[in-house]
Coordinates of C-alpha atoms in Angstrom, one line a residue:
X222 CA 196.9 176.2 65.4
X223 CA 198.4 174.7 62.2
X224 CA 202.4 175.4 61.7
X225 CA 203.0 179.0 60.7
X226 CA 206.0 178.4 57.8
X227 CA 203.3 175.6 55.6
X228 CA 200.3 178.0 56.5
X229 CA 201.3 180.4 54.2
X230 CA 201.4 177.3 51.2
X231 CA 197.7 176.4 52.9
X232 CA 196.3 180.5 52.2
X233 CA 197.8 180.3 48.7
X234 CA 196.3 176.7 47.7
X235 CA 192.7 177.2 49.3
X236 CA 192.4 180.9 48.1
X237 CA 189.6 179.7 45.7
X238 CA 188.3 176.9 47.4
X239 CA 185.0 178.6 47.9
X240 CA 182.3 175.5 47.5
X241 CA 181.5 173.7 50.7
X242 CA 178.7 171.6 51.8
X243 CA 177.6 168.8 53.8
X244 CA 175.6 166.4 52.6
X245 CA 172.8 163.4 53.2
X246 CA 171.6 165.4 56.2
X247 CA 168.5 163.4 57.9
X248 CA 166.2 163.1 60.8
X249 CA 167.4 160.5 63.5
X250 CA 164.8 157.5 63.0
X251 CA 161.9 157.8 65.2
X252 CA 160.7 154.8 67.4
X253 CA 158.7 153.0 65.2
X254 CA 160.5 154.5 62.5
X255 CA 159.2 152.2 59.0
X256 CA 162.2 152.7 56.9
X257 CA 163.1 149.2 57.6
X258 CA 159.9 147.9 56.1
X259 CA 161.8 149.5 52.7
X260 CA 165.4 148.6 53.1
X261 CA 167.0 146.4 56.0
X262 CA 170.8 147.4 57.5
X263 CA 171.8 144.1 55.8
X264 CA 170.4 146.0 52.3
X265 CA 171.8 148.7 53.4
X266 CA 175.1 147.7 53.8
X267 CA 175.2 145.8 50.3
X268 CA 173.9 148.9 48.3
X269 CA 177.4 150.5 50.4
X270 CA 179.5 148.1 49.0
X271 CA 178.2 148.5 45.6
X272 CA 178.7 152.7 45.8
X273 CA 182.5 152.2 47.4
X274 CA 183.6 150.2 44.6
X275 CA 181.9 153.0 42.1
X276 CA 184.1 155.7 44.5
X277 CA 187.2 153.5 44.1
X278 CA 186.4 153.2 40.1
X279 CA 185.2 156.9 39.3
X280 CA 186.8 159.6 41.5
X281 CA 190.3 160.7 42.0
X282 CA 191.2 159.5 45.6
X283 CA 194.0 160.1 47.5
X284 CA 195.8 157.2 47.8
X285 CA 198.8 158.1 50.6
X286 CA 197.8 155.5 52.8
X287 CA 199.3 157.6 55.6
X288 CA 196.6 159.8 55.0
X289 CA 194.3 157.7 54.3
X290 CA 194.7 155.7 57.4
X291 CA 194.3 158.9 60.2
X292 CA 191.4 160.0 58.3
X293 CA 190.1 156.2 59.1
X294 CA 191.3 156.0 62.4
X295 CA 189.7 159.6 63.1
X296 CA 186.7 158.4 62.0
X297 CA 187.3 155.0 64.2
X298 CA 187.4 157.4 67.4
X299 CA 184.1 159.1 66.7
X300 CA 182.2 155.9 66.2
X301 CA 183.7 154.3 69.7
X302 CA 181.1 154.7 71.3
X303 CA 178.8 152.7 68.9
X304 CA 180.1 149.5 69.5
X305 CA 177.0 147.5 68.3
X306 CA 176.6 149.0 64.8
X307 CA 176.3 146.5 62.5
X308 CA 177.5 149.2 59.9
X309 CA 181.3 149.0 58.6
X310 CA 182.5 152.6 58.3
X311 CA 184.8 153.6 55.5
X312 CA 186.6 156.9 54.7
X313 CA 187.6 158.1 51.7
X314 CA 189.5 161.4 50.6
X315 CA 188.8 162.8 47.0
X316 CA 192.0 164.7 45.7
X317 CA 190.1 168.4 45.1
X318 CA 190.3 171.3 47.0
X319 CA 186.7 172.3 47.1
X320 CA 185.3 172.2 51.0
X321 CA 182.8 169.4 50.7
X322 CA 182.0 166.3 52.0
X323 CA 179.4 163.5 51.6
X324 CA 177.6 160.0 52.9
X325 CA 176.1 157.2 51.6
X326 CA 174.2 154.2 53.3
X327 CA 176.4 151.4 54.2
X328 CA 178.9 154.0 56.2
X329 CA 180.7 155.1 53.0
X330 CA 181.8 159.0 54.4
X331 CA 183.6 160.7 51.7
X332 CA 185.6 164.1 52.2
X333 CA 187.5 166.5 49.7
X334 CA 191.1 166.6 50.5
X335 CA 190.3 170.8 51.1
X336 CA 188.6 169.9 54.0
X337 CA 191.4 168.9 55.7
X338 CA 193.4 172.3 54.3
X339 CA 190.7 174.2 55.5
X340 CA 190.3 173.0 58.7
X341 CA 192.0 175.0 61.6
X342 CA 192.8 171.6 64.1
X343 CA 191.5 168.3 64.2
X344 CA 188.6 168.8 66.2
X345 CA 187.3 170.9 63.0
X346 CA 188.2 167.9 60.9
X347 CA 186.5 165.5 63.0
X348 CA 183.3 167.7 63.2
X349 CA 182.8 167.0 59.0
X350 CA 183.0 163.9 59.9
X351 CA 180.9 163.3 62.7
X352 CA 178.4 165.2 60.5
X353 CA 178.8 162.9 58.1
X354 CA 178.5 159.6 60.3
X355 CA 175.1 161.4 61.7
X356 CA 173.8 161.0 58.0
X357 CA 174.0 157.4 58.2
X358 CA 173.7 156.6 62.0
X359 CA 169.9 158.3 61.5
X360 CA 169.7 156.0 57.9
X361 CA 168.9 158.9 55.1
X362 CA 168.4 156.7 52.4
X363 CA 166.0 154.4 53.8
X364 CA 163.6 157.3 55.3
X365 CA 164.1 159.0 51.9
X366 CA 162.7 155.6 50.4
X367 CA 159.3 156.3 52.2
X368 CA 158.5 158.5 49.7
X369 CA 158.7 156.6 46.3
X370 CA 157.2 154.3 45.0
X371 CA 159.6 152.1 43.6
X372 CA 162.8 150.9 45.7
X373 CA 165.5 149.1 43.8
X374 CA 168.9 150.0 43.2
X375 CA 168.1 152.5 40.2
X376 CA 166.6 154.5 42.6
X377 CA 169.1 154.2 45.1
X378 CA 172.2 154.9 43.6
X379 CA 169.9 158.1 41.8
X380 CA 170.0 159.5 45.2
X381 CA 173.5 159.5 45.6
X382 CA 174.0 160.8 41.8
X383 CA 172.0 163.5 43.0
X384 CA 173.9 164.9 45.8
X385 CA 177.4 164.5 43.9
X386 CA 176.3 166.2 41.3
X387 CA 175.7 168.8 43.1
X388 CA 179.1 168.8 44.8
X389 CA 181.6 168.3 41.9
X390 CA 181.3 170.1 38.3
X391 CA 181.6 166.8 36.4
X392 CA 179.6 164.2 35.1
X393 CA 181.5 161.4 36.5
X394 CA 179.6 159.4 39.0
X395 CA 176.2 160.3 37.6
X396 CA 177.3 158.4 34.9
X397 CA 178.5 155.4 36.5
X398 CA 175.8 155.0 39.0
X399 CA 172.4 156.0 37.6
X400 CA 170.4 158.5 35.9
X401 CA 168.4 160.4 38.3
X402 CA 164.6 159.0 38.5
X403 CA 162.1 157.6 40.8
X404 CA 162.3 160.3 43.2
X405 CA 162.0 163.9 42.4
X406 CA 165.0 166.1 42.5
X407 CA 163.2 169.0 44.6
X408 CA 161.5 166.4 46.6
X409 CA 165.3 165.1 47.7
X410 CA 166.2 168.6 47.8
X411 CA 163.5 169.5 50.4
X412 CA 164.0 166.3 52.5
X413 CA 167.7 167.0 53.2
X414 CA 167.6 170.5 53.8
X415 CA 164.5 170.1 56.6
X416 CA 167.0 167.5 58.5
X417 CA 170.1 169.6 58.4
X418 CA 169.5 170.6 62.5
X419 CA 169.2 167.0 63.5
X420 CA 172.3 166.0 62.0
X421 CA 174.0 169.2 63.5
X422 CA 172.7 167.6 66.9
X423 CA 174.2 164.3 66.7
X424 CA 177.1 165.3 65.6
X425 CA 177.7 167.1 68.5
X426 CA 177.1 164.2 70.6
X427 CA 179.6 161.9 68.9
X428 CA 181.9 164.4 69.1
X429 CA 181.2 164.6 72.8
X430 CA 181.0 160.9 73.1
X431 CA 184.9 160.6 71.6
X432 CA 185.9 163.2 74.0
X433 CA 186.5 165.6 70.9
X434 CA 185.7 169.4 71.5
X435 CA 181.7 170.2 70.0
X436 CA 182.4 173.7 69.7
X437 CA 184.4 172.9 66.7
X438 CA 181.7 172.4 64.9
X439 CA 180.2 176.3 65.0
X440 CA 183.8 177.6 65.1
X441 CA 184.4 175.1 61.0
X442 CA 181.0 176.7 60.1
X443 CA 182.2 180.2 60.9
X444 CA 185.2 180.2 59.2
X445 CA 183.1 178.8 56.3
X446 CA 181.0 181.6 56.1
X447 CA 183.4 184.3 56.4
X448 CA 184.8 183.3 53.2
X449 CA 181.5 183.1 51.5
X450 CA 178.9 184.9 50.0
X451 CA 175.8 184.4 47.6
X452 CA 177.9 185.9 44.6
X453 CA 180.2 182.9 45.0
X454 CA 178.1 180.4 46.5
X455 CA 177.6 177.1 44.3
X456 CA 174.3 175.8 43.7
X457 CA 174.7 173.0 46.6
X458 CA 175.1 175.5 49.0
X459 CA 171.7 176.9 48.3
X460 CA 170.2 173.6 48.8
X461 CA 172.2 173.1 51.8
X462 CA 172.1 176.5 53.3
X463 CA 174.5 177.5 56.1
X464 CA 173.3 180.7 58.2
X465 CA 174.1 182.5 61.4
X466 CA 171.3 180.7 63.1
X467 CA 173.0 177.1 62.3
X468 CA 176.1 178.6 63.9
X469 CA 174.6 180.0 66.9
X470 CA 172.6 176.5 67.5
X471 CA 175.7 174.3 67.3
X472 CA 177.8 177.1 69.4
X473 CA 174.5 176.4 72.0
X474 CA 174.6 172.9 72.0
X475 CA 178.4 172.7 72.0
X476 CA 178.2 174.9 75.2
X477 CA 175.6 172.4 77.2
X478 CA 178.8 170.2 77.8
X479 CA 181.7 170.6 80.0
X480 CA 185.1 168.8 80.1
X481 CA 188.4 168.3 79.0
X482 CA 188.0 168.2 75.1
X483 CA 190.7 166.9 72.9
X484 CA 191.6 169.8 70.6
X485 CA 194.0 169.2 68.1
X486 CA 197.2 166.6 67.6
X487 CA 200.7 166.0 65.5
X488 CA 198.7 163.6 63.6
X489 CA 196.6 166.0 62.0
X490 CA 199.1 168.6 61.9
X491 CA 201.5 166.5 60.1
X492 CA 198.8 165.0 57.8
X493 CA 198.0 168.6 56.5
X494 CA 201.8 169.5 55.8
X495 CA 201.4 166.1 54.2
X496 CA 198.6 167.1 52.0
X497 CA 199.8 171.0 51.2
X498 CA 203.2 170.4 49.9
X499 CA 201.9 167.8 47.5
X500 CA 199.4 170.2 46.7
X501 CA 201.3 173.2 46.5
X502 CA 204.3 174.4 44.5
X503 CA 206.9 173.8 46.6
X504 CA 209.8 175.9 44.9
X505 CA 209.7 179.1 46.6
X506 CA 208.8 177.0 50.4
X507 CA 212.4 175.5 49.6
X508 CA 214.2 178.5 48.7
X509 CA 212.8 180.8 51.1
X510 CA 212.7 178.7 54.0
X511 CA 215.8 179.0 56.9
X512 CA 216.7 175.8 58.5
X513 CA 219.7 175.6 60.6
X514 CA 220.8 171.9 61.1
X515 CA 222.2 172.9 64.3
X516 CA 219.2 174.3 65.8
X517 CA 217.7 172.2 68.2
X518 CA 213.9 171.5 67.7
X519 CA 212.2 173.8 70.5
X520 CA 208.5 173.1 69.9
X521 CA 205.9 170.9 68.0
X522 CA 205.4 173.8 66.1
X523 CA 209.0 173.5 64.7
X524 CA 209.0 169.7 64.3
X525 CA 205.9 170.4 61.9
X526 CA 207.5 173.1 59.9
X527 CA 210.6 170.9 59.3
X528 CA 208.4 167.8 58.2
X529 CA 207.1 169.9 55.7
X530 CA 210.2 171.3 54.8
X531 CA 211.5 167.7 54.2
X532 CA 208.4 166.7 52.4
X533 CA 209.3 169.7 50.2
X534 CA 213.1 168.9 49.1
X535 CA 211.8 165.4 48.3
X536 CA 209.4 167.1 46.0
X537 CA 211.9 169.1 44.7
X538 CA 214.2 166.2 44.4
X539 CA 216.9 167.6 46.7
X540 CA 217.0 164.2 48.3
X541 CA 220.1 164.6 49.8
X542 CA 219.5 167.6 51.9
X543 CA 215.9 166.3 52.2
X544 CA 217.5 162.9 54.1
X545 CA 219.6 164.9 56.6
X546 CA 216.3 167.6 57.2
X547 CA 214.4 163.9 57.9
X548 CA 217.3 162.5 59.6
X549 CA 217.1 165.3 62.1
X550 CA 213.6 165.5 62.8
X551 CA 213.8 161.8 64.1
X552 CA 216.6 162.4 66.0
X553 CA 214.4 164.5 67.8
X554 CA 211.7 162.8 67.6
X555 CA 213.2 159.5 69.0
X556 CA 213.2 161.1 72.6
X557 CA 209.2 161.8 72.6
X558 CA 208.3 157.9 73.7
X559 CA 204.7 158.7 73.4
X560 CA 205.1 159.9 69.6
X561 CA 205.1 156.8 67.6
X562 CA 202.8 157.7 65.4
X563 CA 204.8 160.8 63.5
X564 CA 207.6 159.1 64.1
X565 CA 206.1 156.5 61.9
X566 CA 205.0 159.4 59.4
X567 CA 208.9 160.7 59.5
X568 CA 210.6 157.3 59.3
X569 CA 208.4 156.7 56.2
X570 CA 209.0 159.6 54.9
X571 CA 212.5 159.0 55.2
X572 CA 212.4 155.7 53.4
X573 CA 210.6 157.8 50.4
X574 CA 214.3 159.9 50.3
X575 CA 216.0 157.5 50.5
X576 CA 214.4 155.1 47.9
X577 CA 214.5 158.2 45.5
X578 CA 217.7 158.8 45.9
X579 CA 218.5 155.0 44.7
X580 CA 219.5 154.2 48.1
X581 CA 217.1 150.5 48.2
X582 CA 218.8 149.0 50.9
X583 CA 218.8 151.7 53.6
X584 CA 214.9 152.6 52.3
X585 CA 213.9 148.6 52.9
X586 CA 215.7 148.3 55.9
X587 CA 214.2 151.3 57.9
X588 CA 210.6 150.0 56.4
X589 CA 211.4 146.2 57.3
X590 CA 211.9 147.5 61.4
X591 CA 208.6 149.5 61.2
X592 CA 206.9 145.9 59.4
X593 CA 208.5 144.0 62.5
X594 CA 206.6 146.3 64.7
X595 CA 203.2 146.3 63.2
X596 CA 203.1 143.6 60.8
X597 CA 199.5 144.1 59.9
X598 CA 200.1 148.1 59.1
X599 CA 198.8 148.6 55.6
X600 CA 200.6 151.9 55.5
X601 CA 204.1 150.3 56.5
X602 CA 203.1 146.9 53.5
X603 CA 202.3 149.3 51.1
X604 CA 205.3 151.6 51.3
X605 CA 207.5 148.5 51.5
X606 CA 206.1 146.5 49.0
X607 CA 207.1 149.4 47.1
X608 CA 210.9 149.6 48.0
X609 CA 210.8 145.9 47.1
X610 CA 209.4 146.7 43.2
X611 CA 211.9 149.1 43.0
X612 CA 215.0 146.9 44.0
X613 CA 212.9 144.1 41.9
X614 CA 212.6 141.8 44.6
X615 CA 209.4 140.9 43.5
X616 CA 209.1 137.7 45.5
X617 CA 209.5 139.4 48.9
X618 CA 206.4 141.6 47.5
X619 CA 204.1 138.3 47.6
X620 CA 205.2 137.0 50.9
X621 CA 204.3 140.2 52.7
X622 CA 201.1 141.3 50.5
X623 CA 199.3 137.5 50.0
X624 CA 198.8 136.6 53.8
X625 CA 197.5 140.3 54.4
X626 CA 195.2 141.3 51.4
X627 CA 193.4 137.4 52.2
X628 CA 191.6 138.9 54.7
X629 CA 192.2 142.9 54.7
X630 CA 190.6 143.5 50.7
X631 CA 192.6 146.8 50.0
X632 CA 192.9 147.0 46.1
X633 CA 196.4 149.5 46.4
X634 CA 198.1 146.4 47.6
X635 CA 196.0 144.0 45.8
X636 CA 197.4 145.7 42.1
X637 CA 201.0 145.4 43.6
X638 CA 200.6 141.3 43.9
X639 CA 199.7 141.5 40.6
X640 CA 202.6 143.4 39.0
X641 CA 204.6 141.9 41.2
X642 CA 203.5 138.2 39.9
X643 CA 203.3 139.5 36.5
X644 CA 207.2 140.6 36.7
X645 CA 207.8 136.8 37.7
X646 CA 206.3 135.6 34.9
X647 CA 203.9 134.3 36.8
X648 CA 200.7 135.0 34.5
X649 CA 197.9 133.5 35.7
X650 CA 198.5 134.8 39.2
X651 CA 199.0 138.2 37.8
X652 CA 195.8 138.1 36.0
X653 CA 193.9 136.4 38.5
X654 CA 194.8 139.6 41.4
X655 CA 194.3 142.0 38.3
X656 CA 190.7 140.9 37.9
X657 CA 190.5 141.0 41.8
X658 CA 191.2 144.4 41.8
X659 CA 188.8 145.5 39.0
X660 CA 186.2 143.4 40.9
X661 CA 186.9 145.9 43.8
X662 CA 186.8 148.4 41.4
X663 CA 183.3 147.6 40.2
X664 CA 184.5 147.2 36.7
X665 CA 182.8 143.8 36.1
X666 CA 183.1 143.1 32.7
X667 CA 187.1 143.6 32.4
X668 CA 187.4 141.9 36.0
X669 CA 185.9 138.6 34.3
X670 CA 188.1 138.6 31.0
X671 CA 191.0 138.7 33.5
X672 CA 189.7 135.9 35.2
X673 CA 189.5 133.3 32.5
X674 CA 193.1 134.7 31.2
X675 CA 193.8 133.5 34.6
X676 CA 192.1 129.8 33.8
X677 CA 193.6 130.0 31.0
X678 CA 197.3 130.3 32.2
X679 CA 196.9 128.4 35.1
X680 CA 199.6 125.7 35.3
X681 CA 199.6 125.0 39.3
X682 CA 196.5 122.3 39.0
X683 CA 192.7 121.9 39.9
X684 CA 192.5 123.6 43.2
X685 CA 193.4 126.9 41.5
X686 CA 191.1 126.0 38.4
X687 CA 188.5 125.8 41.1
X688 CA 189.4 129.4 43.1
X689 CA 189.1 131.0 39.9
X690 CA 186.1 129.2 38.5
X691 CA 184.4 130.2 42.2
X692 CA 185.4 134.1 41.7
X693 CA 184.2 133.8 38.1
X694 CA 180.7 132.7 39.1
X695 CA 181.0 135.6 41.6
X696 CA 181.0 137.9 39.1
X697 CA 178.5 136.3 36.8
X698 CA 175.6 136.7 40.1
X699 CA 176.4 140.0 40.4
X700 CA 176.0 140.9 36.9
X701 CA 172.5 139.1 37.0
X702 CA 172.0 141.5 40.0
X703 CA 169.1 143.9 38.8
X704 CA 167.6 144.4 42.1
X705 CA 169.0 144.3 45.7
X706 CA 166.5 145.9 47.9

């Protein structure tokens, strides 16, 4: 049960967050299943790269990497079990409060940041997404692709314009990826609604598989329907219908397994304060809430409440008081050995006071010890690459980013080599991880005038000239791309 002092911000920010829905829902593949005979895993994974980058370009993520990063490793835990998958998994988090969630083929799961507001512990949270891995484990697109006539990307991505358009009131993906054609829209409408039970089923056995309580599931979809009704249910929720049957079958199937289920965590208890006081207004939390600096912490419940609390003066900009709050909580924290992960969450948090209270030193210092520890921790490189901008020690933010983003490809620390290089006058370097990151981005045409600015300005020889020319051609076979499938 979430915190009871940031609950109260959670009622107040989710009050109209009536849409929720669950998307891409399929039939697990048959043996002798033909939807390979229309688009191979290897397709499919390279029609998921080309939607991730048009996620990245067109919606408003959240980019917290600390929140960002549980929602991945949540994800990580369901999919355990499926060692051999040839899929690579990625999870994003849209900043909206709506209760939706979506997939798309190449393991692209996408969630609304309300989902995780809405959710009640992290077993609920990881029941969305489970859900959500079932879509592409039982390979939606490719069944769906039985049924038209013509499969190339057009169609594809229309699929997936399709189901987001039902989701968000804006025009912003369909735009991007594809107008709708090739298959029906009823005829996608029908398909996913008759398959909505199957991916109900294998959900529940991932979440069995990670050890993660199934009856989750029925007790998300309750809570779901108590708060809605046809006179303010969106048009996706018609096409995805969620009735008392569908909660009594997962309740069932939930109940056909025994054992000691993982519940809930800190983790996800201190990622939602994370996400409600950045969410909420904060003002009144701050002024109405009673913390004693000499009150020891007596339960998890309490450390939560006080993270919050913390989070809150930083918003407010009470930085001092925010440090000592902060301060305290890792005091605390420091004798709970097997709690290194929120004491990660508090130490960074801690940095973020001090950093804003112009305090570089102490802010780098705390986030240097946690980068000793896990060098390869995006959340830690991305939080200290950005103490480093801010005390303008721009060079440091190269030697820690360029090692890491040659293999790990994650554009919010990809866009900090290039300011970084462009505060060192270092131009073509600049421009070169600019266009990188619009590459990611799926903006082609800007990524390649960034490129031959780079070319341009490149004074550090022909091996360079030759890195860049390579990424340029790159680009220039992906633009001649029509068809992938």
């Amino acid at each position: 049960m979430k915190a009871i002092i940031y609950s109260t911000l959670l009622v107040i920010f989710c009050i109209n967050c009536a849409n929720y829905s669950f998307a891409n829902n399929i039939l697990i593949p048959k043996i002798g299943d033909t939807s390979s005979k229309f688009m191979s895993v290897s397709q499919e994974n390279k029609l998921g790269e080309i939607i991730y980058s048009q996620i990245l370009g067109s919606f408003n993520l959240v980019s917290d990497p600390l929140t960002t990063s549980y929602v991945q490793m949540l994800g990580n835990r369901l999919l355990m079990s499926n060692n051999n998958s040839t899929i690579k998994y990625r999870f994003l988090i849209v900043n909206h409060p709506s209760i939706n969630a979506f997939a798309t083929p190449g393991g692209v799961i996408v969630i609304n940041s309300g989902v995780i507001l809405k959710t009640n512990s992290e077993a609920e949270l990881a029941s969305v997404l489970a859900h959500e891995i079932a879509h592409v484990k039982a390979r939606h697109l490719s069944r769906m692709h039985e049924e038209s006539s013509k499969v190339d990307i057009s169609t594809a991505l229309s699929v997936i314009a399709t189901v987001v358009a039902g989701m968000y009131d804006t025009e912003t993906l369909g735009k991007t990826l594809i107008t709708t054609k090739g298959i029906s829209t009823q005829k996608q409408i029908s398909f996913i609604r008759e398959h909505e039970k199957e991916a109900d089923r294998l959900a529940i056995s991932i979440l069995v598989n990670a050890n993660i309580n199934p009856k989750a599931m029925s007790e998300f979809f309750k809570t779901l329907l108590e708060e809605n009704n046809d006179s303010n249910a969106l048009e996706f929720l018609r096409t995805h219908p969620l009735s008392k049957n569908r909660i009594i079958e997962t309740q069932n199937l939930a109940l056909k397994y025994k054992g000691n289920f993982i519940n809930d965590s800190l983790a996800y208890q201190f990622i939602s304060a994370r996400i409600s006081i950045k969410n909420s207004n904060t003002r009144k939390f701050v002024s109405d809430y009673i913390y004693n600096p000499k009150e020891k912490i007596s339960s998890p419940h309490k450390a939560v409440d006080n993270y919050a609390y913390g989070l809150a003066l930083i918003k407010e900009r009470k930085y001092k008081k925010s440090i000592i709050v902060l301060n305290s909580l890792l005091e605390f924290l420091n004798t709970k050995d097997q709690l290194h992960i929120i004491k990660n969450y508090v130490s960074i948090s801690l940095s973020e006071a001090y950093l804003q209270n112009n305090n570089y030193n102490k802010a780098i210092s705390i986030l240097k010890n946690l980068n000793n520890i896990y060098p390869t921790d995006s959340s830690v490189l991305y939080f200290l690459s950005n103490a480093y901008m801010k005390n303008k020690e721009y060079k440091e933010v190269l030697n820690i980013l360029m090692p890491y983003v040659i293999e790990h490809r994650d554009h919010r620390l990809i866009i900090k080599i290039s300011e970084a290089a462009y505060k060192l006058k270092e131009k073509s370097l600049g421009h070169e991880y600019r266009a990188d990151y619009l590459k990611l981005l799926g903006n082609f045409n800007s990524s390649m005038k960034f490129y031959k600015l780079a070319l341009k300005y490149n004074m550090k020889g022909e091996t360079i000239d030759k890195r860049i020319l390579a990424k340029i051609k790159d680009i220039e076979r992906l633009q001649e791309t029509k068809e992938i499938l």
